[in-house]
CSV table of C-alpha atoms in Angstrom, one decimal:
chain,number,residue,atom,x,y,z
A,96,MET,CA,-6.5,219.0,76.1
A,97,LYS,CA,-5.8,216.3,78.6
A,98,LEU,CA,-2.6,216.8,80.7
A,99,GLU,CA,-1.1,214.4,83.2
A,100,VAL,CA,0.0,216.6,86.1
A,101,LEU,CA,2.5,215.1,88.6
A,102,TYR,CA,3.6,216.4,92.0
A,103,PHE,CA,6.6,215.4,94.0
A,104,ALA,CA,8.0,215.8,97.5
A,105,TRP,CA,6.4,218.5,99.6
A,106,VAL,CA,4.4,219.7,96.6
A,107,ARG,CA,2.8,216.2,96.4
A,108,GLU,CA,2.1,216.3,100.2
A,109,ARG,CA,0.6,219.8,100.1
A,110,ILE,CA,-1.6,219.1,97.1
A,111,GLY,CA,-2.5,215.7,98.5
A,112,CYS,CA,-2.0,213.6,95.4
A,113,ALA,CA,0.9,212.3,93.3
A,114,ARG,CA,-0.7,212.7,89.9
A,115,GLU,CA,-4.0,213.6,88.3
A,116,THR,CA,-5.4,214.1,84.8
A,117,ILE,CA,-6.4,217.7,84.1
A,118,GLU,CA,-8.6,218.9,81.3
A,119,THR,CA,-7.3,222.3,80.4
A,120,ASP,CA,-6.7,224.9,77.7
A,121,ALA,CA,-3.7,226.5,79.4
A,122,GLN,CA,-1.2,227.6,76.8
A,123,THR,CA,1.8,227.9,79.2
A,124,VAL,CA,2.9,226.4,82.6
A,125,ASN,CA,2.1,229.8,84.2
A,126,ALA,CA,-1.5,229.6,82.9
A,127,LEU,CA,-1.8,226.1,84.2
A,128,VAL,CA,-0.5,227.2,87.6
A,129,ASP,CA,-3.1,230.1,87.6
A,130,GLU,CA,-5.9,227.8,86.6
A,131,LEU,CA,-5.1,225.3,89.3
A,132,SER,CA,-4.6,228.0,92.0
A,133,ALA,CA,-8.0,229.5,91.2
A,134,ARG,CA,-9.5,226.0,91.5
A,135,GLU,CA,-8.7,225.2,95.2
A,136,GLU,CA,-6.9,226.6,98.2
A,137,ARG,CA,-4.4,223.6,98.4
A,138,TYR,CA,-3.1,224.5,94.9
A,139,ALA,CA,-2.9,228.2,95.7
A,140,LEU,CA,-0.9,227.3,98.8
A,141,ALA,CA,1.5,224.9,97.0
A,142,PHE,CA,2.0,227.4,94.1
A,143,SER,CA,2.3,230.5,96.3
A,144,ASP,CA,6.0,230.9,95.8
A,145,LEU,CA,7.1,229.8,92.4
A,146,SER,CA,10.7,230.6,93.1
A,147,ALA,CA,10.7,227.6,95.5
A,148,LEU,CA,9.4,225.3,92.7
A,149,ARG,CA,10.7,223.6,89.6
A,150,VAL,CA,8.7,222.4,86.6
A,151,ALA,CA,9.3,219.7,84.0
A,152,VAL,CA,7.3,219.5,80.8
A,153,ASP,CA,7.4,216.0,79.3
A,154,GLN,CA,10.2,215.0,81.6
A,155,ASP,CA,12.5,217.9,80.7
A,156,LEU,CA,13.2,220.7,83.2
A,157,SER,CA,11.4,223.8,81.9
A,158,GLU,CA,10.7,227.5,82.7
A,159,PHE,CA,7.3,228.6,84.0
A,160,ASP,CA,6.7,230.6,80.8
A,161,ALA,CA,7.2,227.5,78.6
A,162,PRO,CA,4.4,226.7,76.2
A,163,LEU,CA,2.3,223.6,76.7
A,164,THR,CA,1.7,222.9,73.0
A,165,ASP,CA,1.6,219.1,72.5
A,166,ALA,CA,2.6,218.6,76.1
A,167,ARG,CA,1.3,215.4,77.7
A,168,GLU,CA,2.9,215.5,81.2
A,169,VAL,CA,3.7,218.4,83.5
A,170,ALA,CA,5.4,217.9,86.9
A,171,PHE,CA,5.9,220.3,89.8
A,172,PHE,CA,8.4,219.8,92.5
A,173,PRO,CA,10.9,221.5,94.8
A,174,PRO,CA,14.6,222.0,93.9
A,175,MET,CA,16.2,218.6,93.6
A,176,THR,CA,18.4,217.1,96.3
A,177,GLY,CA,19.9,213.9,94.8
A,178,GLY,CA,23.4,212.5,95.3
B,263,MET,CA,29.5,202.7,77.7
B,264,VAL,CA,27.2,204.7,79.9
B,265,GLN,CA,25.4,202.5,82.4
B,266,ILE,CA,22.6,203.9,84.5
B,267,ARG,CA,20.7,202.1,87.3
B,268,VAL,CA,17.9,203.5,89.4
B,269,GLN,CA,16.9,201.0,92.0
B,270,SER,CA,15.4,200.5,95.4
B,271,GLU,CA,17.7,197.6,96.2
B,272,PRO,CA,21.0,198.1,97.9
B,273,PHE,CA,24.2,197.9,95.7
B,274,ASP,CA,27.6,196.7,96.8
B,275,TYR,CA,30.0,199.5,96.4
B,276,GLY,CA,33.1,197.3,96.5
B,277,THR,CA,31.8,194.9,94.0
B,278,GLU,CA,30.7,197.7,91.6
B,279,CYS,CA,34.2,199.3,91.9
B,280,ALA,CA,35.9,196.0,91.1
B,281,ARG,CA,33.6,195.2,88.2
B,282,PHE,CA,33.9,198.7,86.8
B,283,CYS,CA,37.7,198.5,86.9
B,284,ALA,CA,37.8,195.1,85.2
B,285,ASP,CA,40.8,194.4,83.0
B,286,ARG,CA,40.9,196.8,80.1
B,287,GLN,CA,44.2,197.9,78.8
B,288,ASP,CA,43.2,201.3,77.5
B,289,VAL,CA,42.0,202.5,80.9
B,290,GLY,CA,44.6,204.3,83.0
B,291,ALA,CA,42.5,206.0,85.6
B,292,VAL,CA,39.3,205.2,87.4
B,293,VAL,CA,37.5,207.6,89.8
B,294,THR,CA,34.5,206.6,91.9
B,295,PHE,CA,32.3,208.5,94.2
B,296,CYS,CA,29.9,207.0,96.8
B,297,GLY,CA,27.3,209.0,98.6
B,298,VAL,CA,26.4,207.7,102.1
B,299,VAL,CA,23.4,208.5,104.4
B,300,ARG,CA,25.0,210.8,106.9
B,301,ASP,CA,23.7,211.3,110.4
B,302,ASP,CA,24.9,214.7,111.6
B,303,THR,CA,22.9,214.8,114.8
B,304,GLY,CA,22.8,211.2,115.9
B,305,ASP,CA,19.0,210.9,115.8
B,306,LEU,CA,18.3,210.2,112.1
B,307,ALA,CA,15.9,207.2,112.0
B,308,HIS,CA,16.0,206.9,108.2
B,309,MET,CA,16.1,208.8,104.9
B,310,GLU,CA,13.4,208.4,102.3
B,311,ILE,CA,14.4,209.1,98.7
B,312,GLU,CA,11.6,210.0,96.2
B,313,HIS,CA,12.2,210.2,92.5
B,314,TYR,CA,10.4,210.8,89.2
B,315,PRO,CA,10.4,207.4,87.3
B,316,GLY,CA,11.1,208.0,83.7
B,317,MET,CA,12.5,211.5,84.0
B,318,THR,CA,15.2,210.2,86.4
B,319,GLU,CA,16.7,207.8,83.9
B,320,ARG,CA,16.3,210.5,81.2
B,321,ALA,CA,18.0,213.2,83.2
B,322,LEU,CA,20.9,211.0,84.3
B,323,GLY,CA,21.3,209.8,80.7
B,324,LYS,CA,21.6,213.4,79.5
B,325,ILE,CA,24.1,214.3,82.3
B,326,ALA,CA,26.2,211.3,81.5
B,327,GLU,CA,26.2,212.0,77.7
B,328,GLU,CA,27.2,215.6,78.4
B,329,ALA,CA,30.2,214.3,80.5
B,330,ALA,CA,31.1,211.9,77.7
B,331,ARG,CA,31.0,214.8,75.3
B,332,ARG,CA,33.3,217.0,77.4
B,333,TRP,CA,35.9,214.5,78.5
B,334,ALA,CA,37.6,211.4,77.0
B,335,LEU,CA,35.6,208.8,78.9
B,336,LEU,CA,35.9,205.1,78.2
B,337,ASP,CA,33.3,204.1,80.7
B,338,CYS,CA,30.7,205.8,83.0
B,339,LEU,CA,28.4,204.3,85.6
B,340,ILE,CA,25.7,205.9,87.7
B,341,ILE,CA,23.7,204.0,90.3
B,342,HIS,CA,21.1,205.8,92.5
B,343,ARG,CA,18.8,204.2,95.0
B,344,TYR,CA,15.3,205.4,96.0
B,345,GLY,CA,13.0,204.4,98.9
B,346,ALA,CA,13.9,204.1,102.6
B,347,LEU,CA,17.6,204.1,103.6
B,348,GLU,CA,19.3,203.6,107.0
B,349,PRO,CA,22.1,205.9,108.3
B,350,GLY,CA,25.4,204.6,106.8
B,351,ALA,CA,23.6,203.1,103.8
B,352,ARG,CA,25.1,203.9,100.3
B,353,ILE,CA,22.7,206.2,98.5
B,354,MET,CA,24.4,206.3,95.1
B,355,MET,CA,27.7,206.0,93.2
B,356,VAL,CA,29.3,207.3,90.1
B,357,ALA,CA,32.3,205.8,88.4
B,358,THR,CA,34.3,207.1,85.4
B,359,ALA,CA,37.2,205.5,83.5
B,360,SER,CA,39.6,207.3,81.2
B,361,ALA,CA,43.1,207.0,79.8
B,362,HIS,CA,44.2,209.9,82.0
B,363,ARG,CA,43.4,211.0,85.5
B,364,ALA,CA,42.4,214.6,84.8
B,365,ASP,CA,39.4,213.4,82.6
B,366,ALA,CA,38.3,210.8,85.1
B,367,PHE,CA,38.4,213.3,88.0
B,368,ALA,CA,36.7,216.2,86.1
B,369,ALA,CA,33.9,213.9,84.7
B,370,ALA,CA,33.1,212.4,88.1
B,371,ASP,CA,33.0,215.8,89.8
B,372,PHE,CA,30.8,217.2,87.0
B,373,LEU,CA,28.4,214.2,87.2
B,374,MET,CA,28.0,214.7,90.9
B,375,ASP,CA,27.4,218.4,90.6
B,376,TYR,CA,24.7,218.0,87.9
B,377,LEU,CA,23.2,214.9,89.5
B,378,LYS,CA,22.8,216.8,92.8
B,379,SER,CA,20.5,219.6,91.4
B,380,ARG,CA,19.4,218.4,87.9
B,381,ALA,CA,18.2,214.8,88.5
B,382,PRO,CA,14.7,214.5,90.0
B,383,PHE,CA,15.5,213.1,93.5
B,384,TRP,CA,14.2,214.4,96.8
B,385,LYS,CA,15.4,213.4,100.3
B,386,LYS,CA,13.2,213.4,103.4
B,387,GLU,CA,14.8,212.8,106.8
B,388,THR,CA,12.9,211.2,109.7
B,389,ARG,CA,14.2,212.1,113.1
B,390,ALA,CA,12.9,211.8,116.7
B,391,GLN,CA,11.0,215.2,116.3
B,392,GLY,CA,9.5,214.3,112.9
B,393,ALA,CA,10.1,214.1,109.2
B,394,GLN,CA,11.5,217.0,107.0
B,395,TRP,CA,12.3,217.4,103.4
B,396,VAL,CA,16.0,218.2,102.9
B,397,ALA,CA,16.3,221.7,101.4
B,398,ALA,CA,18.5,222.3,98.4
B,399,LYS,CA,21.7,224.3,99.1
B,400,ASN,CA,22.6,227.5,97.3
B,401,SER,CA,26.1,226.1,97.1
B,402,ASP,CA,24.8,223.1,95.0
B,403,GLU,CA,23.3,225.4,92.4
B,404,ALA,CA,26.4,227.6,92.5
B,405,ALA,CA,28.6,224.6,91.9
B,406,LEU,CA,27.2,224.3,88.4
B,407,ALA,CA,28.8,227.6,87.4
B,408,ARG,CA,32.2,225.8,87.6
B,409,TRP,CA,31.4,223.9,84.4
C,596,MET,CA,43.0,208.2,110.0
C,597,VAL,CA,45.7,208.3,107.3
C,598,GLN,CA,46.7,204.8,106.1
C,599,ILE,CA,49.6,204.4,103.7
C,600,ARG,CA,50.7,201.1,102.2
C,601,VAL,CA,53.7,200.7,99.8
C,602,GLN,CA,53.9,197.1,98.7
C,603,SER,CA,54.9,194.8,95.8
C,604,GLU,CA,51.9,192.5,96.2
C,605,PRO,CA,48.7,193.2,94.3
C,606,PHE,CA,45.8,194.8,96.1
C,607,ASP,CA,42.1,194.2,95.5
C,608,TYR,CA,40.6,197.6,94.5
C,609,GLY,CA,37.0,196.5,95.1
C,610,THR,CA,37.8,195.0,98.5
C,611,GLU,CA,39.7,198.2,99.5
C,612,CYS,CA,36.8,200.4,98.4
C,613,ALA,CA,34.3,198.4,100.3
C,614,ARG,CA,36.4,198.3,103.5
C,615,PHE,CA,37.2,202.0,103.2
C,616,CYS,CA,33.5,202.9,102.9
C,617,ALA,CA,32.6,200.7,105.9
C,618,ASP,CA,29.7,201.8,108.0
C,619,ARG,CA,30.4,205.1,109.6
C,620,GLN,CA,27.6,207.5,110.1
C,621,ASP,CA,29.6,210.7,109.8
C,622,VAL,CA,30.9,210.0,106.3
C,623,GLY,CA,28.7,211.4,103.6
C,624,ALA,CA,31.1,211.2,100.6
C,625,VAL,CA,33.8,208.8,99.5
C,626,VAL,CA,36.0,209.4,96.5
C,627,THR,CA,38.4,206.7,95.2
C,628,PHE,CA,41.0,206.8,92.4
C,629,CYS,CA,42.7,203.8,90.9
C,630,GLY,CA,45.6,204.0,88.6
C,631,VAL,CA,46.0,201.1,86.1
C,632,VAL,CA,48.9,200.0,83.8
C,633,ARG,CA,47.8,201.3,80.4
C,634,ASP,CA,49.0,199.9,77.2
C,635,ASP,CA,48.7,202.6,74.6
C,636,THR,CA,50.5,200.8,71.8
C,637,GLY,CA,49.4,197.2,72.4
C,638,ASP,CA,53.0,195.9,72.8
C,639,LEU,CA,53.7,196.7,76.5
C,640,ALA,CA,55.3,193.6,78.0
C,641,HIS,CA,55.3,195.0,81.6
C,642,MET,CA,55.9,198.0,83.7
C,643,GLU,CA,58.6,198.1,86.4
C,644,ILE,CA,58.1,200.5,89.3
C,645,GLU,CA,61.1,201.5,91.3
C,646,HIS,CA,60.8,203.5,94.5
C,647,TYR,CA,62.9,204.9,97.4
C,648,PRO,CA,62.1,202.8,100.5
C,649,GLY,CA,61.9,205.1,103.5
C,650,MET,CA,61.5,208.3,101.6
C,651,THR,CA,58.4,207.0,99.8
C,652,GLU,CA,56.4,206.4,103.0
C,653,ARG,CA,57.7,209.7,104.3
C,654,ALA,CA,56.7,211.7,101.2
C,655,LEU,CA,53.2,210.0,101.0
C,656,GLY,CA,52.7,210.7,104.7
C,657,LYS,CA,53.5,214.4,104.2
C,658,ILE,CA,51.2,214.7,101.2
C,659,ALA,CA,48.3,213.0,103.1
C,660,GLU,CA,48.9,215.3,106.1
C,661,GLU,CA,48.8,218.3,103.9
C,662,ALA,CA,45.5,217.1,102.4
C,663,ALA,CA,44.0,216.5,105.9
C,664,ARG,CA,45.1,220.1,106.8
C,665,ARG,CA,43.4,221.6,103.8
C,666,TRP,CA,40.1,219.7,103.7
C,667,ALA,CA,37.8,218.2,106.3
C,668,LEU,CA,38.8,214.5,105.9
C,669,LEU,CA,37.5,211.7,108.0
C,670,ASP,CA,39.7,209.1,106.4
C,671,CYS,CA,42.4,208.9,103.8
C,672,LEU,CA,44.1,205.8,102.2
C,673,ILE,CA,47.0,205.5,99.8
C,674,ILE,CA,48.2,202.2,98.4
C,675,HIS,CA,51.1,202.2,95.9
C,676,ARG,CA,52.7,199.1,94.4
C,677,TYR,CA,56.3,198.7,93.2
C,678,GLY,CA,58.0,196.0,91.2
C,679,ALA,CA,56.9,194.4,87.9
C,680,LEU,CA,53.3,195.0,86.8
C,681,GLU,CA,51.4,193.6,83.8
C,682,PRO,CA,49.2,195.7,81.5
C,683,GLY,CA,45.8,196.2,83.2
C,684,ALA,CA,47.2,195.7,86.7
C,685,ARG,CA,46.3,198.2,89.4
C,686,ILE,CA,49.3,200.4,90.2
C,687,MET,CA,47.9,202.4,93.1
C,688,MET,CA,44.8,203.8,94.6
C,689,VAL,CA,43.8,206.7,96.9
C,690,ALA,CA,40.6,207.0,98.8
C,691,THR,CA,39.2,210.0,100.8
C,692,ALA,CA,36.2,210.2,103.0
C,693,SER,CA,34.5,213.4,104.2
C,694,ALA,CA,31.1,214.7,105.4
C,695,HIS,CA,30.7,216.5,102.0
C,696,ARG,CA,31.6,215.7,98.4
C,697,ALA,CA,33.6,218.9,97.6
C,698,ASP,CA,36.2,218.0,100.3
C,699,ALA,CA,36.4,214.4,99.3
C,700,PHE,CA,36.9,215.3,95.6
C,701,ALA,CA,39.4,218.1,96.1
C,702,ALA,CA,41.5,216.0,98.5
C,703,ALA,CA,41.7,213.0,96.2
C,704,ASP,CA,42.5,215.2,93.2
C,705,PHE,CA,45.2,217.0,95.3
C,706,LEU,CA,46.7,213.7,96.6
C,707,MET,CA,47.0,212.4,93.0
C,708,ASP,CA,48.7,215.6,91.7
C,709,TYR,CA,51.2,215.6,94.5
C,710,LEU,CA,51.8,211.8,94.5
C,711,LYS,CA,52.5,212.0,90.7
C,712,SER,CA,55.5,214.3,91.0
C,713,ARG,CA,56.5,214.5,94.6
C,714,ALA,CA,56.6,210.8,95.7
C,715,PRO,CA,59.7,208.9,94.7
C,716,PHE,CA,58.4,206.4,92.2
C,717,TRP,CA,59.8,205.8,88.7
C,718,LYS,CA,58.2,203.8,86.0
C,719,LYS,CA,60.1,201.8,83.3
C,720,GLU,CA,58.2,200.3,80.4
C,721,THR,CA,59.4,197.2,78.6
C,722,ARG,CA,58.2,196.8,75.0
C,723,ALA,CA,59.2,194.7,72.0
C,724,GLN,CA,61.9,197.2,71.1
C,725,GLY,CA,63.4,197.5,74.6
C,726,ALA,CA,62.9,199.1,78.0
C,727,GLN,CA,62.5,202.8,78.6
C,728,TRP,CA,62.1,205.0,81.6
C,729,VAL,CA,58.8,207.0,81.5
C,730,ALA,CA,59.5,210.7,81.3
C,731,ALA,CA,57.8,213.1,83.7
C,732,LYS,CA,55.2,215.3,81.9
C,733,ASN,CA,55.3,219.1,82.1
C,734,SER,CA,51.6,219.0,82.7
C,735,ASP,CA,52.1,217.0,85.9
C,736,GLU,CA,54.4,219.7,87.3
C,737,ALA,CA,52.0,222.4,86.1
C,738,ALA,CA,49.1,220.6,87.8
C,739,LEU,CA,50.6,221.5,91.2
C,740,ALA,CA,50.0,225.2,90.6
C,741,ARG,CA,46.3,224.5,90.9
C,742,TRP,CA,46.6,224.0,94.7
D,1061,MET,CA,82.3,213.0,106.8
D,1062,LYS,CA,80.7,209.8,105.6
D,1063,LEU,CA,77.6,210.1,103.3
D,1064,GLU,CA,75.3,207.5,102.0
D,1065,VAL,CA,74.7,208.4,98.4
D,1066,LEU,CA,71.8,206.7,96.6
D,1067,TYR,CA,70.8,206.7,92.9
D,1068,PHE,CA,67.5,205.8,91.3
D,1069,ALA,CA,66.0,205.0,87.9
D,1070,TRP,CA,68.3,205.9,85.0
D,1071,VAL,CA,70.7,207.7,87.3
D,1072,ARG,CA,71.3,204.4,89.0
D,1073,GLU,CA,71.8,202.7,85.7
D,1074,ARG,CA,74.2,205.3,84.4
D,1075,ILE,CA,76.3,205.4,87.5
D,1076,GLY,CA,76.2,201.6,87.8
D,1077,CYS,CA,75.3,201.2,91.4
D,1078,ALA,CA,72.3,201.8,93.7
D,1079,ARG,CA,74.1,203.2,96.7
D,1080,GLU,CA,77.6,203.8,98.0
D,1081,THR,CA,79.3,205.3,101.0
D,1082,ILE,CA,81.3,208.4,100.1
D,1083,GLU,CA,83.9,210.1,102.3
D,1084,THR,CA,83.6,213.8,101.5
D,1085,ASP,CA,84.0,217.3,102.8
D,1086,ALA,CA,81.4,218.8,100.4
D,1087,GLN,CA,79.4,221.6,102.1
D,1088,THR,CA,76.5,221.6,99.6
D,1089,VAL,CA,74.8,219.2,97.1
D,1090,ASN,CA,76.4,221.1,94.3
D,1091,ALA,CA,79.9,220.6,95.8
D,1092,LEU,CA,79.2,216.9,96.1
D,1093,VAL,CA,78.1,216.7,92.5
D,1094,ASP,CA,81.3,218.5,91.4
D,1095,GLU,CA,83.4,216.2,93.5
D,1096,LEU,CA,81.8,213.0,92.1
D,1097,SER,CA,81.9,214.4,88.5
D,1098,ALA,CA,85.6,215.1,88.8
D,1099,ARG,CA,86.2,211.6,90.1
D,1100,GLU,CA,84.9,209.5,87.1
D,1101,GLU,CA,83.3,209.9,83.7
D,1102,ARG,CA,80.2,208.0,84.6
D,1103,TYR,CA,79.3,210.5,87.3
D,1104,ALA,CA,80.1,213.5,85.0
D,1105,LEU,CA,77.8,211.9,82.4
D,1106,ALA,CA,74.9,211.3,84.9
D,1107,PHE,CA,75.2,214.8,86.4
D,1108,SER,CA,75.7,216.6,83.0
D,1109,ASP,CA,72.3,218.2,83.1
D,1110,LEU,CA,71.2,219.0,86.6
D,1111,SER,CA,67.8,220.4,85.4
D,1112,ALA,CA,66.9,216.8,84.5
D,1113,LEU,CA,67.7,215.7,88.1
D,1114,ARG,CA,66.2,215.9,91.5
D,1115,VAL,CA,67.9,215.5,94.8
D,1116,ALA,CA,66.8,214.5,98.3
D,1117,VAL,CA,68.8,215.2,101.4
D,1118,ASP,CA,67.9,212.8,104.3
D,1119,GLN,CA,64.8,211.8,102.4
D,1120,ASP,CA,63.4,215.3,101.8
D,1121,LEU,CA,63.4,216.9,98.4
D,1122,SER,CA,66.0,219.6,98.3
D,1123,GLU,CA,67.7,222.2,96.1
D,1124,PHE,CA,71.2,221.6,94.7
D,1125,ASP,CA,72.5,224.5,96.7
D,1126,ALA,CA,71.3,222.9,100.0
D,1127,PRO,CA,73.9,222.6,102.7
D,1128,LEU,CA,75.0,219.1,103.7
D,1129,THR,CA,75.7,219.9,107.3
D,1130,ASP,CA,74.7,216.9,109.4
D,1131,ALA,CA,73.4,215.1,106.3
D,1132,ARG,CA,73.6,211.3,106.4
D,1133,GLU,CA,71.9,210.4,103.1
D,1134,VAL,CA,71.8,212.1,99.7
D,1135,ALA,CA,69.8,210.6,96.8
D,1136,PHE,CA,69.9,211.6,93.1
D,1137,PHE,CA,67.1,210.7,90.7
D,1138,PRO,CA,65.1,211.9,87.7
D,1139,PRO,CA,61.7,213.7,88.1
D,1140,MET,CA,59.3,211.3,89.7
D,1141,THR,CA,56.6,209.5,87.7
D,1142,GLY,CA,54.3,207.8,90.3
D,1143,GLY,CA,50.6,207.3,90.3
């Protein structure tokens, strides 16, 4: 399947792009993280401490073990600091 | 009833307060909050706010709906800026209107707590010695337990 | 730092909010509350507010000082009107400024709770069937126990 | 001693004046209340339920058993309803 993957704040800076389209068969967010981390060092670095990251699946905050069935958009970012 | 605006342009806090509190005879209490770019150290050049277009509006909408479900709100406004802001600039505001003060206060306080750590905004501060992403505070996450 | 105004003239809520939130780089959070003459029943002709000149200013000053002692406030404003007010008119406002939102919220909430039942104001409502003094609510007295 | 005595809201309406100067030897607020109540029916009526009243001595909220030593001003009124 095709996934839009988005990165924000320092995750975006570390990975070096704001969004990309990924062709993947990952069934969960964790599987996607593993796949990307295996692909290149910059991903492995960005994903090295998942406790410092948050993930949204189709623009809803999710857990890393969330399924990606029918997902179109996954976003990775640090804890939010609005307000 | 719920108005949400996510924008790069400045907003006028006074004008928004006045408009929000426009003559309605069922409103007894209005609470507003305004967040301002604060310069602790005196060397903040500017603050950059990044957000997640689409999810931002969605997340703020859900937070506002939850507030409206919990308290008797007659009106609710959230404005949040993104982009580069100078020290002293208004970052965002929330406003709540209710018949009674307890609802207006609780709802505004709740909106701020959730907005802080559940709406996809990230702050980066540029100072003399370089730029740095603002770290989330444990106290912000802990504040959610109040609700 | 503490400003208190007791007046019969109207005040402009938006203008006061804008002025209160004027460019200061140590303020991170501003909370305002505005109380409005509410017409529950649709037949309120007007509300008359009586107060105790001298004691009013003294009581409001003590409440504001207590708030400034409990929380890290950079600014604090209280405006309260007396005399005849129409439905929808702004009765009073408080505003608090702090580095952090928790202090600004708590202080404004505290000011309102104490002002409600410790500052010498009394409301009388005139409706079609006559005039009546507004009774104090038990919940207002109970609210003080929160602090 | 000479005391300025003030009345507000429905206490003022029931007693029929906003303020008056009273010559009294009352040592406490309660003694002043008793003295006024004995004087005329309208005072007795206004002071019939002290739990519905508040008192300020020299512009500070006080108890009804507060002493009046050196007091210059005493005010009676219902529970406050500001805000």
